[in-house]
């Protein structure tokens, strides 16, 4: 859809000297893309005139009239279309943005959208009073950057491509004014914050504190579990684990007896080289049944696992059960083993027996039921009221075997209370408790706290935390995903900062 537009004024001001001129020289048409009309692509055909400038001292001989309310000089789009495209580019990125534009009847290429986003002016960065600092993944596991967050207003302040301490120091000296800096525990950012903003209050992030505690507990769990496993294995060796439940051999019933008779009869007829059809006629059974009898080496093989009474395998079951407990679960191997001992039944019978054990899942030995170190660490960290019945029972059983676990759990829970309720003044007591009675892993953790004591204390006392960084890291992640990992850093930063 084309709209023809022209200016009504009789003349225009010379852009160089500002003098008014109505001396018409020539005219031409500018084509400006505009917002769609009734779902159709719209183009404004703007007729512009060229005027002469007669001011003797003005070097401009002619000039073209401008329509600044429509579009900038040389632009191919109206202002309102450009600002819509910039919004789309910021919100959706290149390729999805371009698809969306096609649907809106304002077709625009991916590269054009991205160029427009790149050309957007930077928003001036005001340093927040409470600054949260953390890292975020540019390429998961490979490249990291630094994210800076306003910890009070919960929005992203800036992204740094370089995750080093030096880059943060530089940023802090270019943007002075942060009164409080929440950062990780005594890592890269801690040292950078001390150098870049020596006057700011350093706050060790509570989330990182808990994370470090979890790491220490996991190391503790590895050690305790290894000892428990050894202990339990030794006990199992002396006790002898209970065998999988064995089906008791039962005296053959009527069905068994009849089957055995039939089996003998059919096999005798087979020995006389009668065909299956001939046998079927003779014993008055259908051919399928006869074939089943013919294929079974012994009558007992004919009974299903449920209807089973006695099988040729029964005599070998104790042996099989022992081998099963020892870890041999392969039917083919076990079949070979019992055959060497005189078993004359089929391999299928052995297989069927093992399937029963597999399905019934004989209880695994106790040492295999211990949780993994990570699971145990989280069991120790979780609030007692959050544990389900199974977890409580498991913990209770473990406590009985390892008093060290009881102590570690008490200390961990106490530390979490300090964090949750910000009772920093009790931190000294906690450290003293750990050093008098705690396991070595927790002693290591508390020694680490002492290296960064003031910030840890602040983290457990002040209300600030960079906990909101997590949420903002996720925002960056979403934007990054939209860019299909092809995000160049400058574009990612612009989209994140301006879309916020
Ligand atoms: Zn002029």
CSV table of C-alpha atoms and ligand atoms in Angstrom, one decimal:
chain,number,residue,atom,x,y,z
A,1,UNK,CA,0.0,0.0,0.0
A,2,UNK,CA,1.5,3.3,-1.0
A,3,UNK,CA,0.7,6.7,0.5
A,4,UNK,CA,1.8,9.8,-1.3
A,5,UNK,CA,2.8,12.6,1.1
A,6,UNK,CA,4.1,16.1,0.5
A,7,UNK,CA,4.9,19.1,2.6
A,8,UNK,CA,2.5,22.0,2.5
A,9,UNK,CA,4.9,24.8,3.3
A,10,UNK,CA,5.8,27.1,0.5
A,11,UNK,CA,9.6,26.8,1.3
A,12,UNK,CA,12.1,25.6,3.8
A,13,UNK,CA,15.0,26.9,5.9
A,14,UNK,CA,18.5,26.3,4.5
A,15,UNK,CA,20.2,23.8,6.9
A,16,UNK,CA,23.5,25.6,6.6
A,17,UNK,CA,22.7,29.3,7.1
A,18,UNK,CA,19.1,29.0,8.3
A,19,UNK,CA,17.7,31.4,5.7
A,20,UNK,CA,14.2,30.9,4.4
A,21,UNK,CA,13.9,30.0,0.7
A,22,UNK,CA,11.0,29.4,-1.6
A,23,UNK,CA,13.1,29.2,-4.8
A,24,UNK,CA,12.1,25.8,-6.2
A,25,UNK,CA,14.9,23.9,-7.9
A,26,UNK,CA,13.6,20.4,-8.4
A,27,UNK,CA,11.8,17.5,-6.6
A,28,UNK,CA,12.1,13.8,-6.2
A,29,UNK,CA,10.5,10.9,-4.2
A,30,UNK,CA,11.7,9.3,-1.0
A,31,UNK,CA,10.2,5.9,-0.2
A,32,UNK,CA,9.8,5.2,3.5
A,33,UNK,CA,8.7,1.9,5.0
A,34,UNK,CA,6.0,2.5,7.6
A,35,UNK,CA,3.8,0.6,10.0
A,36,UNK,CA,1.4,-1.8,8.2
A,37,UNK,CA,-2.1,-0.6,7.3
A,38,UNK,CA,-4.9,-3.2,7.7
A,39,UNK,CA,-2.3,-5.9,7.8
A,40,UNK,CA,-0.7,-4.8,4.5
A,41,UNK,CA,2.8,-3.6,4.0
A,42,UNK,CA,2.8,0.2,3.9
A,43,UNK,CA,5.2,2.6,2.1
A,44,UNK,CA,5.1,6.3,2.3
A,45,UNK,CA,6.1,8.0,-0.9
A,46,UNK,CA,7.4,11.3,0.4
A,47,UNK,CA,7.7,14.0,-2.3
A,48,UNK,CA,10.6,16.3,-1.3
A,49,UNK,CA,11.7,19.5,-3.0
A,50,UNK,CA,15.1,21.0,-3.5
A,51,UNK,CA,15.4,24.8,-3.0
A,52,UNK,CA,18.0,27.3,-3.9
A,53,UNK,CA,19.8,29.3,-1.2
A,54,UNK,CA,20.5,32.8,-2.4
A,55,UNK,CA,22.4,34.0,0.6
A,56,UNK,CA,25.6,35.4,-0.9
A,57,UNK,CA,27.9,34.2,2.0
A,58,UNK,CA,26.3,30.7,2.2
A,59,UNK,CA,28.4,28.0,0.5
A,60,UNK,CA,25.2,25.8,-0.1
A,61,UNK,CA,23.7,26.6,-3.4
A,62,UNK,CA,20.8,24.2,-3.1
A,63,UNK,CA,19.3,22.1,-0.3
A,64,UNK,CA,16.5,19.4,0.2
A,65,UNK,CA,13.6,20.0,2.6
A,66,UNK,CA,13.5,17.5,5.5
A,67,UNK,CA,10.5,16.0,7.3
A,68,UNK,CA,12.0,15.3,10.7
A,69,UNK,CA,8.7,14.2,12.2
A,70,UNK,CA,8.7,11.3,9.7
A,71,UNK,CA,12.2,10.1,9.4
A,72,UNK,CA,15.8,11.1,9.7
A,73,UNK,CA,17.8,12.3,6.8
A,74,UNK,CA,18.7,9.4,4.4
A,75,UNK,CA,16.5,6.9,6.4
A,76,UNK,CA,14.5,4.3,4.5
A,77,UNK,CA,12.0,3.8,7.4
A,78,UNK,CA,9.8,6.1,9.4
A,79,UNK,CA,10.8,6.8,12.9
A,80,UNK,CA,7.8,4.8,14.3
A,81,UNK,CA,8.7,1.7,12.2
A,82,UNK,CA,12.3,1.9,13.3
A,83,UNK,CA,11.5,2.0,17.0
A,84,UNK,CA,9.1,-0.9,16.6
A,85,UNK,CA,11.9,-2.9,14.8
A,86,UNK,CA,14.3,-2.0,17.6
A,87,UNK,CA,11.9,-3.4,20.2
A,88,UNK,CA,11.4,-6.6,18.2
A,89,UNK,CA,15.1,-7.0,17.8
A,90,UNK,CA,15.8,-6.5,21.5
A,91,UNK,CA,13.0,-8.8,22.6
A,92,UNK,CA,13.3,-11.6,20.1
A,93,UNK,CA,16.8,-11.4,18.5
A,94,UNK,CA,17.7,-11.9,14.9
A,95,UNK,CA,16.1,-14.9,13.4
A,96,UNK,CA,12.9,-15.2,15.5
A,97,UNK,CA,12.5,-11.4,15.3
A,98,UNK,CA,12.7,-11.5,11.5
A,99,UNK,CA,10.1,-14.3,11.3
A,100,UNK,CA,7.8,-12.2,13.6
A,101,UNK,CA,8.3,-9.2,11.3
A,102,UNK,CA,7.2,-11.1,8.3
A,103,UNK,CA,4.0,-12.0,10.1
A,104,UNK,CA,3.5,-8.4,11.0
A,105,UNK,CA,3.8,-7.3,7.3
A,106,UNK,CA,7.0,-5.4,8.0
A,107,UNK,CA,9.5,-7.8,6.4
A,108,UNK,CA,13.0,-7.2,7.8
A,109,UNK,CA,16.1,-9.4,7.5
A,110,UNK,CA,17.9,-10.9,10.5
A,111,UNK,CA,21.0,-8.9,9.9
A,112,UNK,CA,19.1,-5.7,9.6
A,113,UNK,CA,17.4,-6.3,13.0
A,114,UNK,CA,20.8,-7.1,14.6
A,115,UNK,CA,22.4,-4.1,13.1
A,116,UNK,CA,19.7,-1.9,14.5
A,117,UNK,CA,20.1,-3.4,18.0
A,118,UNK,CA,23.9,-2.9,17.8
A,119,UNK,CA,23.4,0.7,16.7
A,120,UNK,CA,21.2,1.5,19.7
A,121,UNK,CA,22.8,4.0,22.1
A,122,UNK,CA,24.2,2.7,25.4
A,123,UNK,CA,22.1,3.4,28.4
A,124,UNK,CA,24.2,5.2,31.0
A,125,UNK,CA,25.1,2.9,33.9
A,126,UNK,CA,24.4,4.2,37.4
A,127,UNK,CA,26.3,2.3,40.0
A,128,UNK,CA,23.9,0.7,42.5
A,129,UNK,CA,24.5,1.1,46.3
A,130,UNK,CA,24.3,-2.6,46.8
A,131,UNK,CA,26.1,-4.5,44.0
A,132,UNK,CA,25.9,-8.2,43.5
A,133,UNK,CA,28.6,-9.9,41.5
A,134,UNK,CA,28.7,-13.4,40.2
A,135,UNK,CA,29.8,-15.4,37.1
A,136,UNK,CA,27.6,-16.7,34.4
A,137,UNK,CA,28.3,-19.1,31.6
A,138,UNK,CA,28.8,-17.7,28.1
A,139,UNK,CA,29.5,-21.2,26.8
A,140,UNK,CA,28.6,-23.7,29.5
A,141,UNK,CA,31.7,-25.2,31.1
A,142,UNK,CA,34.0,-23.4,28.7
A,143,UNK,CA,33.6,-19.6,28.8
A,144,UNK,CA,32.4,-17.5,31.7
A,145,UNK,CA,31.6,-13.8,32.1
A,146,UNK,CA,30.8,-11.6,35.0
A,147,UNK,CA,27.3,-10.4,35.8
A,148,UNK,CA,26.7,-7.3,37.9
A,149,UNK,CA,23.4,-6.9,39.6
A,150,UNK,CA,21.6,-4.2,41.6
A,151,UNK,CA,20.9,-6.3,44.6
A,152,UNK,CA,18.2,-4.0,45.9
A,153,UNK,CA,16.3,-3.3,42.6
A,154,UNK,CA,17.0,-6.8,41.3
A,155,UNK,CA,18.0,-5.9,37.8
A,156,UNK,CA,21.1,-6.4,35.7
A,157,UNK,CA,23.6,-3.5,35.8
A,158,UNK,CA,26.2,-4.8,33.4
A,159,UNK,CA,27.8,-7.8,31.8
A,160,UNK,CA,31.5,-8.2,31.5
A,161,UNK,CA,32.9,-10.6,28.9
A,162,UNK,CA,36.2,-11.0,30.8
A,163,UNK,CA,35.6,-12.9,34.1
A,164,UNK,CA,39.0,-12.0,35.6
A,165,UNK,CA,39.5,-10.0,38.8
A,166,UNK,CA,41.3,-7.3,36.8
A,167,UNK,CA,38.2,-6.6,34.6
A,168,UNK,CA,36.0,-6.2,37.7
A,169,UNK,CA,38.6,-3.9,39.4
A,170,UNK,CA,38.6,-1.8,36.3
A,171,UNK,CA,34.8,-1.7,36.1
A,172,UNK,CA,34.6,-0.7,39.8
A,173,UNK,CA,37.1,2.1,39.4
A,174,UNK,CA,35.1,3.4,36.4
A,175,UNK,CA,31.8,3.2,38.2
A,176,UNK,CA,32.6,4.2,41.8
A,177,UNK,CA,29.9,4.5,44.4
A,178,UNK,CA,29.0,1.0,45.5
A,179,UNK,CA,28.6,0.9,49.3
A,180,UNK,CA,28.0,-2.8,49.6
A,181,UNK,CA,29.4,-5.6,47.4
A,182,UNK,CA,27.9,-9.1,47.7
A,183,UNK,CA,30.2,-11.6,46.1
A,184,UNK,CA,31.3,-15.2,46.2
A,185,UNK,CA,33.3,-16.8,49.0
A,186,UNK,CA,36.9,-15.6,49.0
A,187,UNK,CA,37.3,-16.3,45.3
A,188,UNK,CA,38.3,-14.1,42.3
A,189,UNK,CA,35.5,-11.6,42.9
A,190,UNK,CA,36.4,-11.2,46.6
A,191,UNK,CA,39.9,-10.1,45.9
A,192,UNK,CA,38.7,-7.9,43.0
A,193,UNK,CA,36.1,-6.2,45.2
A,194,UNK,CA,38.7,-5.5,47.9
A,195,UNK,CA,41.0,-3.9,45.3
A,196,UNK,CA,38.4,-2.1,43.2
A,197,UNK,CA,36.2,-0.8,46.0
A,198,UNK,CA,38.3,-0.9,49.2
A,199,UNK,CA,35.8,1.3,51.1
A,200,UNK,CA,32.7,-0.8,50.3
A,201,UNK,CA,31.4,-3.3,52.8
A,202,UNK,CA,32.2,-6.8,51.6
A,203,UNK,CA,29.5,-9.3,52.1
A,204,UNK,CA,30.1,-13.0,51.5
A,205,UNK,CA,27.1,-14.3,49.6
A,206,UNK,CA,24.9,-16.6,51.7
A,207,UNK,CA,24.1,-18.9,48.8
A,208,UNK,CA,27.8,-19.5,48.3
A,209,UNK,CA,28.3,-20.1,52.0
A,210,UNK,CA,25.7,-22.8,52.0
A,211,UNK,CA,27.2,-24.2,48.8
A,212,UNK,CA,30.6,-24.4,50.4
A,213,UNK,CA,29.1,-26.1,53.5
A,214,UNK,CA,27.5,-28.7,51.2
A,215,UNK,CA,30.8,-29.4,49.5
A,216,UNK,CA,32.5,-29.9,52.9
A,217,UNK,CA,29.7,-32.3,53.9
A,218,UNK,CA,30.0,-34.2,50.7
A,219,UNK,CA,33.7,-34.8,51.4
A,220,UNK,CA,32.7,-35.9,54.9
A,221,UNK,CA,30.1,-38.2,53.5
A,222,UNK,CA,32.6,-39.9,51.1
A,223,UNK,CA,34.8,-40.8,54.1
A,224,UNK,CA,32.0,-41.9,56.4
A,225,UNK,CA,30.3,-44.0,53.8
A,226,UNK,CA,33.5,-45.7,52.8
A,227,UNK,CA,34.0,-46.8,56.4
A,228,UNK,CA,30.4,-47.9,56.7
A,229,UNK,CA,30.5,-49.9,53.5
A,230,UNK,CA,33.6,-51.8,54.7
A,231,UNK,CA,32.0,-52.5,58.1
A,232,UNK,CA,28.7,-53.8,56.5
A,233,UNK,CA,30.6,-56.0,54.0
A,234,UNK,CA,32.6,-57.6,56.8
A,235,UNK,CA,29.3,-58.3,58.7
A,236,UNK,CA,27.7,-59.8,55.6
A,237,UNK,CA,30.6,-62.1,55.1
A,238,UNK,CA,30.3,-63.6,58.6
A,239,UNK,CA,26.5,-63.7,58.7
A,240,UNK,CA,25.9,-65.0,55.2
A,241,UNK,CA,23.2,-63.0,53.4
A,242,UNK,CA,19.7,-64.6,53.2
A,243,UNK,CA,19.2,-66.4,49.9
A,244,UNK,CA,16.6,-65.3,47.5
A,245,UNK,CA,13.3,-66.8,48.4
A,246,UNK,CA,13.3,-70.4,47.1
A,247,UNK,CA,10.1,-72.0,45.8
A,248,UNK,CA,9.7,-75.2,47.9
A,249,UNK,CA,9.5,-78.4,45.9
A,250,UNK,CA,6.0,-79.8,46.3
A,251,UNK,CA,4.8,-83.4,45.6
A,252,UNK,CA,3.5,-83.7,42.1
A,253,UNK,CA,-0.3,-83.2,41.8
A,254,UNK,CA,-2.8,-84.8,39.5
A,255,UNK,CA,-1.9,-82.4,36.7
A,256,UNK,CA,1.8,-83.1,37.0
A,257,UNK,CA,1.1,-86.9,36.9
A,258,UNK,CA,-1.1,-86.6,33.8
A,259,UNK,CA,1.4,-84.4,32.1
A,260,UNK,CA,4.2,-86.8,32.8
A,261,UNK,CA,2.1,-89.7,31.4
A,262,UNK,CA,1.3,-87.8,28.3
A,263,UNK,CA,4.9,-86.7,27.8
A,264,UNK,CA,6.1,-90.3,28.1
A,265,UNK,CA,3.4,-91.5,25.6
A,266,UNK,CA,4.2,-88.8,23.1
A,267,UNK,CA,7.9,-89.3,23.3
A,268,UNK,CA,7.5,-93.0,22.8
A,269,UNK,CA,5.4,-92.5,19.7
A,270,UNK,CA,8.1,-90.1,18.5
A,271,UNK,CA,10.6,-92.8,19.0
A,272,UNK,CA,8.6,-94.8,16.6
A,273,UNK,CA,9.0,-92.0,14.1
A,274,UNK,CA,5.4,-91.0,13.9
A,275,UNK,CA,4.6,-87.6,12.5
A,276,UNK,CA,3.1,-84.9,14.8
A,277,UNK,CA,-0.2,-85.2,12.9
A,278,UNK,CA,-0.3,-88.9,13.4
A,279,UNK,CA,0.5,-88.6,17.1
A,280,UNK,CA,-2.1,-85.9,17.5
A,281,UNK,CA,-4.8,-88.3,16.0
A,282,UNK,CA,-3.6,-91.1,18.2
A,283,UNK,CA,-3.6,-89.2,21.6
A,284,UNK,CA,-6.6,-87.0,20.6
A,285,UNK,CA,-4.8,-83.7,21.2
A,286,UNK,CA,-4.3,-80.8,18.7
A,287,UNK,CA,-1.0,-80.6,16.9
A,288,UNK,CA,0.1,-77.5,18.7
A,289,UNK,CA,-0.1,-79.2,22.1
A,290,UNK,CA,1.6,-82.3,20.8
A,291,UNK,CA,4.4,-80.2,19.4
A,292,UNK,CA,4.8,-78.5,22.8
A,293,UNK,CA,5.1,-81.9,24.5
A,294,UNK,CA,7.5,-83.1,21.8
A,295,UNK,CA,9.8,-80.1,22.3
A,296,UNK,CA,9.9,-80.4,26.1
A,297,UNK,CA,12.7,-82.6,27.3
A,298,UNK,CA,11.0,-83.4,30.5
A,299,UNK,CA,7.3,-83.1,31.4
A,300,UNK,CA,8.1,-80.5,34.2
A,301,UNK,CA,9.3,-78.0,31.6
A,302,UNK,CA,5.7,-77.7,30.3
A,303,UNK,CA,4.4,-75.9,33.4
A,304,UNK,CA,4.4,-72.1,33.5
A,305,UNK,CA,6.2,-70.3,36.3
A,306,UNK,CA,2.9,-69.8,38.2
A,307,UNK,CA,1.5,-73.3,37.8
A,308,UNK,CA,4.8,-74.9,38.5
A,309,UNK,CA,5.1,-77.6,41.1
A,310,UNK,CA,8.3,-79.5,40.8
A,311,UNK,CA,10.9,-79.1,38.1
A,312,UNK,CA,14.1,-81.0,37.2
A,313,UNK,CA,15.8,-77.8,38.4
A,314,UNK,CA,14.6,-78.0,42.0
A,315,UNK,CA,17.6,-80.1,43.1
A,316,UNK,CA,19.9,-77.4,41.8
A,317,UNK,CA,18.1,-74.4,43.2
A,318,UNK,CA,20.3,-74.0,46.4
A,319,UNK,CA,23.3,-74.0,44.1
A,320,UNK,CA,21.8,-71.5,41.7
A,321,UNK,CA,20.7,-69.2,44.6
A,322,UNK,CA,24.3,-69.2,46.0
A,323,UNK,CA,25.7,-68.4,42.6
A,324,UNK,CA,23.0,-65.6,42.2
A,325,UNK,CA,24.1,-64.0,45.4
A,326,UNK,CA,27.7,-64.2,44.3
A,327,UNK,CA,26.7,-62.1,41.4
A,328,UNK,CA,26.3,-64.6,38.6
A,329,UNK,CA,23.0,-63.6,36.9
A,330,UNK,CA,23.6,-64.8,33.4
A,331,UNK,CA,21.2,-67.7,32.6
A,332,UNK,CA,23.5,-69.2,29.9
A,333,UNK,CA,26.5,-69.6,32.3
A,334,UNK,CA,24.4,-70.9,35.1
A,335,UNK,CA,22.8,-73.4,32.8
A,336,UNK,CA,26.2,-74.7,31.8
A,337,UNK,CA,27.2,-74.9,35.5
A,338,UNK,CA,24.1,-77.0,36.6
A,339,UNK,CA,24.4,-79.2,33.6
A,340,UNK,CA,27.9,-80.1,34.6
A,341,UNK,CA,26.4,-81.1,37.9
A,342,UNK,CA,23.9,-83.5,36.2
A,343,UNK,CA,20.9,-81.3,35.5
A,344,UNK,CA,19.1,-82.7,32.4
A,345,UNK,CA,16.3,-80.0,32.1
A,346,UNK,CA,16.1,-77.3,29.5
A,347,UNK,CA,17.9,-74.0,29.5
A,348,UNK,CA,14.5,-72.3,29.4
A,349,UNK,CA,13.7,-73.6,32.8
A,350,UNK,CA,16.8,-72.0,34.2
A,351,UNK,CA,16.0,-68.8,32.4
A,352,UNK,CA,12.4,-68.8,33.8
A,353,UNK,CA,13.7,-69.3,37.3
A,354,UNK,CA,16.1,-66.4,37.0
A,355,UNK,CA,13.4,-64.2,35.6
A,356,UNK,CA,11.4,-64.8,38.7
A,357,UNK,CA,14.3,-63.7,40.8
A,358,UNK,CA,15.0,-60.7,38.7
A,359,UNK,CA,11.3,-59.6,38.8
A,360,UNK,CA,11.0,-60.2,42.6
A,361,UNK,CA,14.2,-58.3,43.1
A,362,UNK,CA,15.7,-60.2,46.1
A,363,UNK,CA,16.8,-57.6,48.6
A,364,UNK,CA,20.3,-56.4,47.8
A,365,UNK,CA,22.9,-56.7,50.5
A,366,UNK,CA,22.9,-53.9,53.1
A,367,UNK,CA,26.1,-52.2,52.0
A,368,UNK,CA,24.5,-51.6,48.5
A,369,UNK,CA,21.7,-49.7,50.2
A,370,UNK,CA,23.9,-46.9,51.5
A,371,UNK,CA,23.1,-43.6,49.8
A,372,UNK,CA,25.6,-41.8,47.6
A,373,UNK,CA,27.8,-39.1,49.3
A,374,UNK,CA,25.9,-36.3,47.6
A,375,UNK,CA,22.6,-37.6,48.7
A,376,UNK,CA,23.8,-38.1,52.2
A,377,UNK,CA,25.2,-34.5,52.3
A,378,UNK,CA,21.8,-33.1,51.3
A,379,UNK,CA,20.1,-35.3,53.8
A,380,UNK,CA,22.2,-33.7,56.5
A,381,UNK,CA,21.5,-30.2,55.1
A,382,UNK,CA,17.7,-30.5,54.7
A,383,UNK,CA,15.4,-29.4,57.5
A,384,UNK,CA,14.3,-32.4,59.6
A,385,UNK,CA,10.7,-31.5,58.9
A,386,UNK,CA,11.3,-31.7,55.1
A,387,UNK,CA,12.5,-35.3,55.2
A,388,UNK,CA,10.0,-38.0,54.3
A,389,UNK,CA,9.6,-41.2,56.3
A,390,UNK,CA,12.0,-43.3,54.3
A,391,UNK,CA,14.7,-40.7,54.5
A,392,UNK,CA,14.2,-40.4,58.3
A,393,UNK,CA,14.5,-44.1,58.8
A,394,UNK,CA,17.6,-44.2,56.6
A,395,UNK,CA,19.2,-41.4,58.6
A,396,UNK,CA,18.3,-43.1,61.9
A,397,UNK,CA,19.9,-46.4,60.8
A,398,UNK,CA,23.1,-44.5,59.8
A,399,UNK,CA,23.2,-42.6,63.0
A,400,UNK,CA,23.3,-45.8,65.0
A,401,UNK,CA,26.4,-46.9,63.1
A,402,UNK,CA,28.2,-43.5,63.0
A,403,UNK,CA,27.9,-41.1,65.9
A,404,UNK,CA,30.1,-38.7,63.8
A,405,UNK,CA,27.1,-38.3,61.5
A,406,UNK,CA,24.9,-37.1,64.3
A,407,UNK,CA,27.4,-34.5,65.2
A,408,UNK,CA,27.9,-33.3,61.6
A,409,UNK,CA,24.2,-33.0,61.1
A,410,UNK,CA,23.8,-30.9,64.3
A,411,UNK,CA,26.6,-28.6,63.2
A,412,UNK,CA,25.3,-28.3,59.7
A,413,UNK,CA,21.8,-27.5,60.9
A,414,UNK,CA,23.1,-24.9,63.3
A,415,UNK,CA,25.0,-23.2,60.6
A,416,UNK,CA,22.0,-23.1,58.3
A,417,UNK,CA,20.0,-21.5,61.2
A,418,UNK,CA,22.7,-18.8,61.4
A,419,UNK,CA,22.4,-18.2,57.7
A,420,UNK,CA,18.6,-18.2,57.6
A,421,UNK,CA,18.1,-16.1,60.7
A,422,UNK,CA,21.2,-14.0,60.1
A,423,UNK,CA,22.6,-14.7,63.6
A,424,UNK,CA,26.1,-13.7,62.7
A,425,UNK,CA,27.0,-13.0,66.3
A,426,UNK,CA,26.7,-16.8,67.1
A,427,UNK,CA,29.3,-17.6,64.4
A,428,UNK,CA,32.2,-17.6,66.9
A,429,UNK,CA,30.4,-20.2,69.0
A,430,UNK,CA,29.7,-22.3,66.0
A,431,UNK,CA,33.4,-22.2,64.9
A,432,UNK,CA,34.4,-23.1,68.5
A,433,UNK,CA,32.0,-26.1,68.5
A,434,UNK,CA,33.3,-27.3,65.2
A,435,UNK,CA,36.9,-27.1,66.4
A,436,UNK,CA,36.2,-29.0,69.6
A,437,UNK,CA,33.9,-31.8,68.3
A,438,UNK,CA,33.4,-31.5,64.5
A,439,UNK,CA,34.7,-33.8,61.8
A,440,UNK,CA,37.9,-32.7,60.0
A,441,UNK,CA,36.0,-31.7,56.8
A,442,UNK,CA,33.9,-29.2,58.7
A,443,UNK,CA,37.0,-27.9,60.5
A,444,UNK,CA,38.5,-27.2,57.1
A,445,UNK,CA,35.4,-25.4,56.1
A,446,UNK,CA,35.4,-23.2,59.2
A,447,UNK,CA,39.1,-22.4,58.7
A,448,UNK,CA,38.2,-21.2,55.3
A,449,UNK,CA,35.6,-18.9,56.8
A,450,UNK,CA,38.2,-17.4,58.9
A,451,UNK,CA,40.3,-16.3,55.9
A,452,UNK,CA,37.4,-14.1,54.9
A,453,UNK,CA,36.0,-13.5,58.3
A,454,UNK,CA,34.6,-9.9,58.0
A,455,UNK,CA,32.7,-10.6,54.8
A,456,UNK,CA,31.3,-13.9,56.2
A,457,UNK,CA,30.3,-12.2,59.3
A,458,UNK,CA,28.6,-9.4,57.2
A,459,UNK,CA,26.9,-12.1,55.1
A,460,UNK,CA,25.4,-13.6,58.2
A,461,UNK,CA,24.4,-10.2,59.6
A,462,UNK,CA,23.4,-7.9,56.8
A,463,UNK,CA,20.2,-8.3,54.9
A,464,UNK,CA,21.8,-8.0,51.5
A,465,UNK,CA,22.6,-11.0,49.5
A,466,UNK,CA,23.3,-11.6,45.8
A,467,UNK,CA,20.6,-14.2,45.8
A,468,UNK,CA,18.8,-12.3,43.1
A,469,UNK,CA,21.8,-12.8,40.8
A,470,UNK,CA,20.6,-16.3,40.2
A,471,UNK,CA,17.4,-15.1,38.8
A,472,UNK,CA,19.2,-12.6,36.6
A,473,UNK,CA,21.6,-15.2,35.4
A,474,UNK,CA,18.6,-17.1,34.2
A,475,UNK,CA,17.4,-14.1,32.2
A,476,UNK,CA,20.7,-13.9,30.5
A,477,UNK,CA,20.5,-17.7,29.8
A,478,UNK,CA,17.1,-17.3,28.2
A,479,UNK,CA,18.3,-14.4,25.9
A,480,UNK,CA,21.3,-16.5,25.0
A,481,UNK,CA,19.2,-19.5,24.1
A,482,UNK,CA,17.1,-17.4,21.8
A,483,UNK,CA,20.3,-16.4,20.0
A,484,UNK,CA,21.0,-20.2,19.5
A,485,UNK,CA,24.4,-19.9,21.1
A,486,UNK,CA,25.6,-17.7,18.2
A,487,UNK,CA,25.4,-14.7,20.4
A,488,UNK,CA,28.4,-12.4,20.0
A,489,UNK,CA,29.0,-10.9,23.4
A,490,UNK,CA,28.4,-7.2,22.5
A,491,UNK,CA,25.0,-8.1,21.1
A,492,UNK,CA,24.1,-10.3,24.1
A,493,UNK,CA,25.1,-7.5,26.5
A,494,UNK,CA,23.0,-4.9,24.6
A,495,UNK,CA,19.9,-7.1,24.4
A,496,UNK,CA,20.1,-8.0,28.1
A,497,UNK,CA,20.8,-4.4,29.3
A,498,UNK,CA,18.3,-2.6,27.1
A,499,UNK,CA,15.5,-5.2,27.3
A,500,UNK,CA,15.7,-5.1,31.1
B,1,LIG,ZN1,22.1,28.8,3.0
